[in-house]
Coordinates of C-alpha atoms and ligand atoms in Angstrom, one line a residue:
M1 CA 0.4 -0.1 0.1
G2 CA 0.3 3.1 -0.7
K3 CA 1.8 5.9 1.5
R4 CA 1.2 9.7 1.4
I5 CA 5.4 10.5 1.8
V6 CA 6.5 14.7 3.0
I7 CA 9.8 14.8 2.4
A8 CA 12.7 17.0 3.7
L9 CA 15.6 17.3 1.8
G10 CA 19.3 18.9 3.5
G11 CA 21.6 21.0 2.3
N12 CA 23.7 17.6 0.8
A13 CA 21.0 17.1 -1.6
L14 CA 21.3 20.5 -3.5
G15 CA 25.4 21.1 -2.6
S16 CA 26.2 25.3 -2.3
T17 CA 26.6 26.2 -6.2
L18 CA 25.4 26.7 -9.4
P19 CA 27.0 23.5 -10.5
E20 CA 26.8 21.4 -7.7
Q21 CA 23.1 22.2 -7.8
M22 CA 22.6 20.7 -11.1
A23 CA 24.4 17.7 -10.4
A24 CA 23.2 17.0 -6.6
V25 CA 19.5 16.9 -8.1
K26 CA 20.2 14.1 -10.4
K27 CA 20.9 12.0 -7.0
T28 CA 18.2 13.2 -5.4
A29 CA 15.9 12.8 -8.0
R30 CA 16.6 9.8 -7.8
A31 CA 16.0 8.2 -4.1
I32 CA 13.2 10.4 -4.2
V33 CA 11.6 8.7 -7.7
D34 CA 13.0 5.1 -6.1
L35 CA 9.8 6.6 -3.7
I36 CA 7.1 6.9 -6.0
E37 CA 8.0 3.9 -8.3
D38 CA 7.3 2.3 -5.0
G39 CA 3.4 4.0 -5.0
N40 CA 3.8 6.6 -2.5
D41 CA 3.1 10.6 -3.8
V42 CA 5.5 12.3 -2.1
V43 CA 5.6 16.2 -1.7
I44 CA 9.1 17.8 -0.6
A45 CA 11.0 20.3 0.8
H46 CA 13.9 22.2 1.5
G47 CA 16.4 24.1 3.1
N48 CA 18.6 27.1 0.8
G49 CA 20.9 28.5 2.9
P50 CA 23.5 28.9 0.3
Q51 CA 21.6 29.4 -2.1
V52 CA 19.1 32.7 0.0
G53 CA 22.6 33.3 1.2
M54 CA 23.5 33.9 -2.3
I55 CA 20.4 35.9 -4.2
Q56 CA 21.0 37.9 -1.6
K57 CA 24.8 39.1 -1.5
A58 CA 23.6 39.3 -5.0
M59 CA 21.5 41.8 -4.5
A60 CA 23.5 43.8 -2.0
E61 CA 25.6 44.2 -3.9
L62 CA 23.4 45.3 -6.9
T63 CA 22.2 48.0 -4.7
R64 CA 25.5 49.4 -3.2
A65 CA 26.3 49.2 -6.8
E66 CA 23.7 51.5 -8.2
P67 CA 21.7 53.1 -5.0
D68 CA 19.9 55.3 -6.3
K69 CA 18.3 52.8 -8.4
Y70 CA 18.0 49.0 -6.3
I71 CA 16.3 49.5 -3.3
P72 CA 17.1 46.7 -0.2
C73 CA 15.4 43.3 -1.8
P74 CA 13.2 41.9 1.9
L75 CA 14.1 39.0 2.9
S76 CA 10.8 37.3 2.7
V77 CA 12.0 38.6 -1.7
C78 CA 15.3 36.8 -1.8
V79 CA 13.1 33.0 -0.2
A80 CA 10.5 33.1 -2.8
M81 CA 14.0 33.6 -5.5
S82 CA 15.4 30.6 -4.2
Q83 CA 12.0 28.6 -3.9
G84 CA 12.1 29.6 -7.9
Y85 CA 15.5 28.4 -8.6
I86 CA 15.7 25.6 -6.6
G87 CA 12.3 24.0 -7.8
Y88 CA 13.2 24.4 -11.0
D89 CA 16.1 22.4 -11.0
L90 CA 14.3 19.6 -9.1
Q91 CA 11.4 20.1 -11.4
N92 CA 13.2 19.5 -13.5
A93 CA 16.0 16.8 -12.7
L94 CA 12.8 14.8 -11.5
R95 CA 10.9 14.8 -14.6
E96 CA 14.1 14.1 -16.5
E97 CA 14.0 10.4 -13.8
L98 CA 10.5 9.4 -13.6
L99 CA 10.5 9.8 -18.2
D100 CA 13.2 7.9 -17.6
R101 CA 12.0 5.0 -15.6
G102 CA 8.6 5.1 -17.9
I103 CA 6.7 7.2 -15.3
H104 CA 4.4 10.1 -16.4
K105 CA 3.7 12.5 -13.8
G106 CA 2.8 16.0 -13.9
V107 CA 6.0 17.2 -11.2
S108 CA 5.7 21.2 -9.8
T109 CA 6.7 23.2 -7.6
V110 CA 4.0 25.9 -5.5
L111 CA 6.1 29.2 -4.1
T112 CA 4.4 28.7 -0.9
Q113 CA 4.4 31.3 2.0
V114 CA 4.4 30.5 5.1
E115 CA 2.3 31.9 8.3
V116 CA 4.2 33.1 11.5
D117 CA 4.0 35.2 14.2
P118 CA 5.4 39.2 15.1
E119 CA 4.6 38.5 18.6
D120 CA 6.7 35.5 18.1
P121 CA 10.3 35.4 20.6
A122 CA 12.5 34.6 17.6
F123 CA 11.8 38.1 16.3
S124 CA 13.6 39.6 19.7
N125 CA 16.0 36.9 19.6
P126 CA 17.9 36.8 15.8
T127 CA 20.0 33.8 15.7
K128 CA 20.2 32.4 12.2
P129 CA 23.4 34.5 10.3
I130 CA 22.8 35.4 6.2
G131 CA 24.5 36.5 3.8
A132 CA 28.7 37.3 2.8
F133 CA 30.9 38.7 5.7
M134 CA 31.6 42.0 6.4
T135 CA 34.2 44.2 8.0
K136 CA 33.0 46.0 11.0
A137 CA 32.5 49.7 9.1
E138 CA 30.3 47.9 6.6
A139 CA 28.6 46.1 9.5
D140 CA 28.5 49.3 11.7
Q141 CA 26.7 51.4 8.6
L142 CA 23.9 48.4 7.9
V143 CA 22.9 48.5 11.7
A144 CA 22.4 52.5 11.3
E145 CA 21.6 52.9 8.4
R146 CA 18.9 50.0 7.8
G147 CA 18.1 48.5 11.9
Y148 CA 19.6 44.9 11.1
D149 CA 20.4 42.9 13.0
V150 CA 24.7 41.4 13.7
V151 CA 26.8 39.9 14.7
E152 CA 30.6 38.9 15.1
D153 CA 30.8 35.4 13.8
A154 CA 33.9 33.2 14.7
G155 CA 36.8 35.8 13.6
R156 CA 35.4 35.5 10.2
G157 CA 33.9 38.8 10.4
Y158 CA 30.5 40.8 10.1
R159 CA 27.0 39.1 9.1
R160 CA 23.5 39.8 9.5
V161 CA 22.0 37.6 11.7
V162 CA 17.6 37.3 11.0
A163 CA 14.9 35.6 13.0
S164 CA 14.4 32.2 12.9
P165 CA 10.8 32.3 14.2
Q166 CA 7.6 29.4 14.2
P167 CA 6.1 28.3 11.3
K168 CA 3.1 29.2 11.9
A169 CA 0.3 27.6 8.9
I170 CA 1.1 27.2 4.9
V171 CA -0.9 29.9 3.3
E172 CA -1.1 27.9 0.5
I173 CA -2.3 24.6 1.5
E174 CA -5.6 24.1 -0.4
S175 CA -3.3 24.1 -3.4
I176 CA -0.9 22.2 -2.9
R177 CA -3.4 19.6 -1.2
D178 CA -5.9 19.7 -4.7
M179 CA -2.1 19.0 -6.0
V180 CA -0.7 15.7 -4.3
E181 CA -5.2 14.4 -4.5
A182 CA -4.7 15.2 -8.3
G183 CA -1.4 12.4 -8.9
L184 CA 1.1 15.6 -9.3
V185 CA 4.5 15.5 -7.8
V186 CA 4.4 18.4 -5.8
V187 CA 7.9 21.0 -4.2
A188 CA 6.8 23.1 -1.1
C189 CA 8.0 25.2 1.5
G190 CA 11.3 25.4 -0.1
G191 CA 13.9 27.1 2.8
G192 CA 10.7 27.0 5.2
G193 CA 8.7 29.2 3.7
I194 CA 8.9 32.9 2.7
P195 CA 7.7 34.4 6.3
V196 CA 4.4 36.3 6.5
F197 CA 2.3 38.4 8.5
R198 CA -1.1 38.3 8.5
T199 CA -2.0 42.3 8.6
E200 CA -4.9 44.0 7.6
G201 CA -7.8 42.9 5.6
H202 CA -6.4 39.7 3.5
H203 CA -3.3 41.1 2.8
L204 CA 0.3 39.3 3.8
K205 CA 3.4 40.8 4.5
G206 CA 6.6 39.3 4.2
A207 CA 8.4 39.6 7.1
A208 CA 12.2 39.6 7.2
A209 CA 13.2 35.9 8.9
V210 CA 14.2 33.1 7.6
I211 CA 11.8 29.8 9.0
D212 CA 13.7 25.6 9.6
K213 CA 13.1 24.0 7.2
D214 CA 12.7 21.2 9.2
F215 CA 9.6 22.8 11.8
A216 CA 7.7 23.8 7.5
S217 CA 8.1 20.8 6.7
C218 CA 6.5 19.1 10.1
V219 CA 3.7 21.4 9.6
L220 CA 2.8 21.0 6.4
A221 CA 3.7 16.5 7.5
Q222 CA 0.5 17.7 9.2
S223 CA -1.8 19.7 7.5
L224 CA -1.5 16.6 4.5
D225 CA -2.3 14.2 7.2
A226 CA 0.4 12.7 5.4
D227 CA 1.1 9.2 7.1
A228 CA 5.5 9.6 7.3
L229 CA 7.8 12.7 7.5
I230 CA 11.5 12.0 5.8
I231 CA 14.5 14.3 6.4
L232 CA 16.9 13.4 5.0
T233 CA 20.9 15.0 5.5
A234 CA 24.5 14.2 5.5
V235 CA 23.7 11.1 8.5
E236 CA 22.4 7.3 9.0
K237 CA 20.8 7.6 11.4
V238 CA 21.0 9.6 15.0
A239 CA 23.4 9.6 16.9
I240 CA 23.6 9.7 21.0
R241 CA 27.7 10.8 22.8
Y242 CA 27.5 12.3 19.2
G243 CA 31.6 12.1 17.5
K244 CA 32.5 10.7 20.5
P245 CA 34.7 7.3 21.3
D246 CA 31.4 5.9 22.9
Q247 CA 28.6 7.4 20.0
Q248 CA 25.4 5.0 19.5
W249 CA 23.4 5.1 16.9
L250 CA 19.6 5.0 17.6
D251 CA 17.5 2.9 15.7
E252 CA 14.1 3.2 16.8
L253 CA 12.6 5.9 19.7
T254 CA 9.3 7.0 20.7
P255 CA 8.7 10.9 20.9
D256 CA 9.3 11.1 25.2
E257 CA 12.5 8.9 25.0
A258 CA 13.6 11.4 21.6
E259 CA 13.2 14.7 24.1
Q260 CA 14.7 12.8 26.8
Y261 CA 17.7 12.8 25.2
A262 CA 16.9 15.8 23.3
A263 CA 16.7 18.0 26.9
A264 CA 20.4 15.9 27.9
G265 CA 21.7 18.4 24.7
E266 CA 22.4 15.1 22.6
F267 CA 21.7 17.3 19.4
A268 CA 24.0 19.9 18.6
P269 CA 21.0 22.6 17.6
G270 CA 20.2 24.1 14.4
S271 CA 21.3 21.0 13.2
M272 CA 20.6 17.6 14.7
L273 CA 18.4 19.2 17.5
P274 CA 15.4 20.9 14.8
K275 CA 15.1 17.8 13.3
V276 CA 14.5 15.8 16.2
Q277 CA 12.8 17.6 18.1
A278 CA 10.1 18.1 14.4
A279 CA 10.1 14.5 14.5
V280 CA 8.8 14.4 17.4
R281 CA 6.3 16.2 16.8
F282 CA 4.5 15.3 14.1
A283 CA 5.1 11.4 15.4
R284 CA 3.4 13.0 18.1
S285 CA 0.3 15.3 15.5
G286 CA -2.0 12.0 15.0
P287 CA -2.5 8.1 15.8
G288 CA -0.3 6.4 13.4
R289 CA 2.6 8.9 12.4
T290 CA 6.2 8.3 11.5
A291 CA 9.1 10.3 11.6
L292 CA 12.5 8.9 10.0
I293 CA 15.9 10.6 9.6
T294 CA 18.5 9.2 7.5
L295 CA 21.0 10.1 4.4
L296 CA 19.7 10.7 1.1
E297 CA 20.5 7.5 -0.8
K298 CA 18.5 5.3 2.1
A299 CA 15.2 6.7 1.7
R300 CA 14.5 3.6 0.2
D301 CA 15.5 0.9 2.7
G302 CA 14.6 3.7 5.3
I303 CA 11.1 3.3 4.9
A304 CA 10.7 -0.4 4.4
G305 CA 11.8 -0.1 7.9
R306 CA 15.8 -1.5 7.3
T307 CA 17.3 1.8 8.4
G308 CA 17.2 5.1 9.7
T309 CA 16.3 6.4 13.1
R310 CA 12.7 6.1 13.0
I311 CA 10.6 8.4 15.8
H312 CA 6.7 7.1 16.7
A313 CA 4.9 6.5 18.9
Ligands
LIG1 P1 20.2 19.6 6.5 O1 21.5 20.8 6.2 O2 20.4 18.3 6.2 O3 19.3 20.1 7.7 P2 22.1 19.6 8.8 O4 24.1 20.1 9.5 O5 22.0 21.1 9.5 O6 21.7 19.1 7.5 O7 22.4 18.5 10.0 C1 22.8 17.7 9.9 C2 23.8 17.7 10.5 O8 24.0 17.0 11.6 C3 25.2 15.5 10.2 O9 25.2 16.1 9.3 C4 26.1 15.9 11.6 O10 26.8 16.4 11.2 C5 25.3 16.5 12.8 N1 24.8 15.7 13.7 C6 24.9 16.6 15.3 N2 24.1 16.4 16.1 C7 23.6 14.6 15.5 C8 23.7 13.0 16.2 N3 23.7 13.7 17.4 N4 23.3 12.4 15.4 C9 24.0 12.8 14.5 N5 23.8 13.6 13.5 C10 24.3 15.4 14.0
LIG2 MG1 19.4 22.0 8.8

């Protein structure tokens, strides 16, 4: 019996540069089409760290070169551009891999907005570094002129930091659901989604933030009533005492066990912690819901129960 699966792709599925992404999506498409070939419906979400950094830097250079002509590009617009660019490469790679295997299915990318709360405490504590490194003078100027938050990043220079608020709801969820039910392969919530606030009337206003793709994928999986959330990353399993001589890989966890390990500091913030938290949230959100964290190349083995770390009630 086919399942409805939301797949969250990490940085290793896309690479960091244009040529890397072009090559990486071919391998990524093979892993995804394996699941489609097995009869599953898949919806694909992905991160955008290097891509949104690249776009933001290019747009900032444009403003610097011609300040009278080009105003700074809002971060929400940079996220939208990254969804378009990544969706373009993924869509093409998936289309080609499907056709090569004789599977006739449409593939579409949905530019996805994700609602965030203006009162989210993340807005008063921006933590996510984006864009290029700057000198202190450049940083001071941006703070004065644009009210940016800037931090000194590990001795490498100054960087803008932005808020990473929690996703509340997916604005285009009905379109995404209709497309999945029509049998299309959908790419959605790229880069965690374009963060927006609800304002007066029906207006949505872009927020200067980047949503974590693991949390956004969890909301997507819950909203679509998916059977499984698969977070594909650069490790085959989650470990405790990660990187230490007595490291232990984990096969199966209840949400409570995973939470206890998280509270004990077993998972690095900003990398494995959000994945485990997203997996716990999804596993708790309804009966029969399973979250799996594994290596991109192991997606098919993982869903068959042969590898990866599985979190379910
Ligand atoms: P992605 O781009 O897929 O989101 P991240 O780099 O953010 O990838 O997170 C995955 C990384 O988390 C792994 O490559 C690994 O180095 C790191 N990591 C941190 N803590 C753990 C842990 N306890 N178990 C396994 N991996 C961990
Ligand atoms: Mg990550």
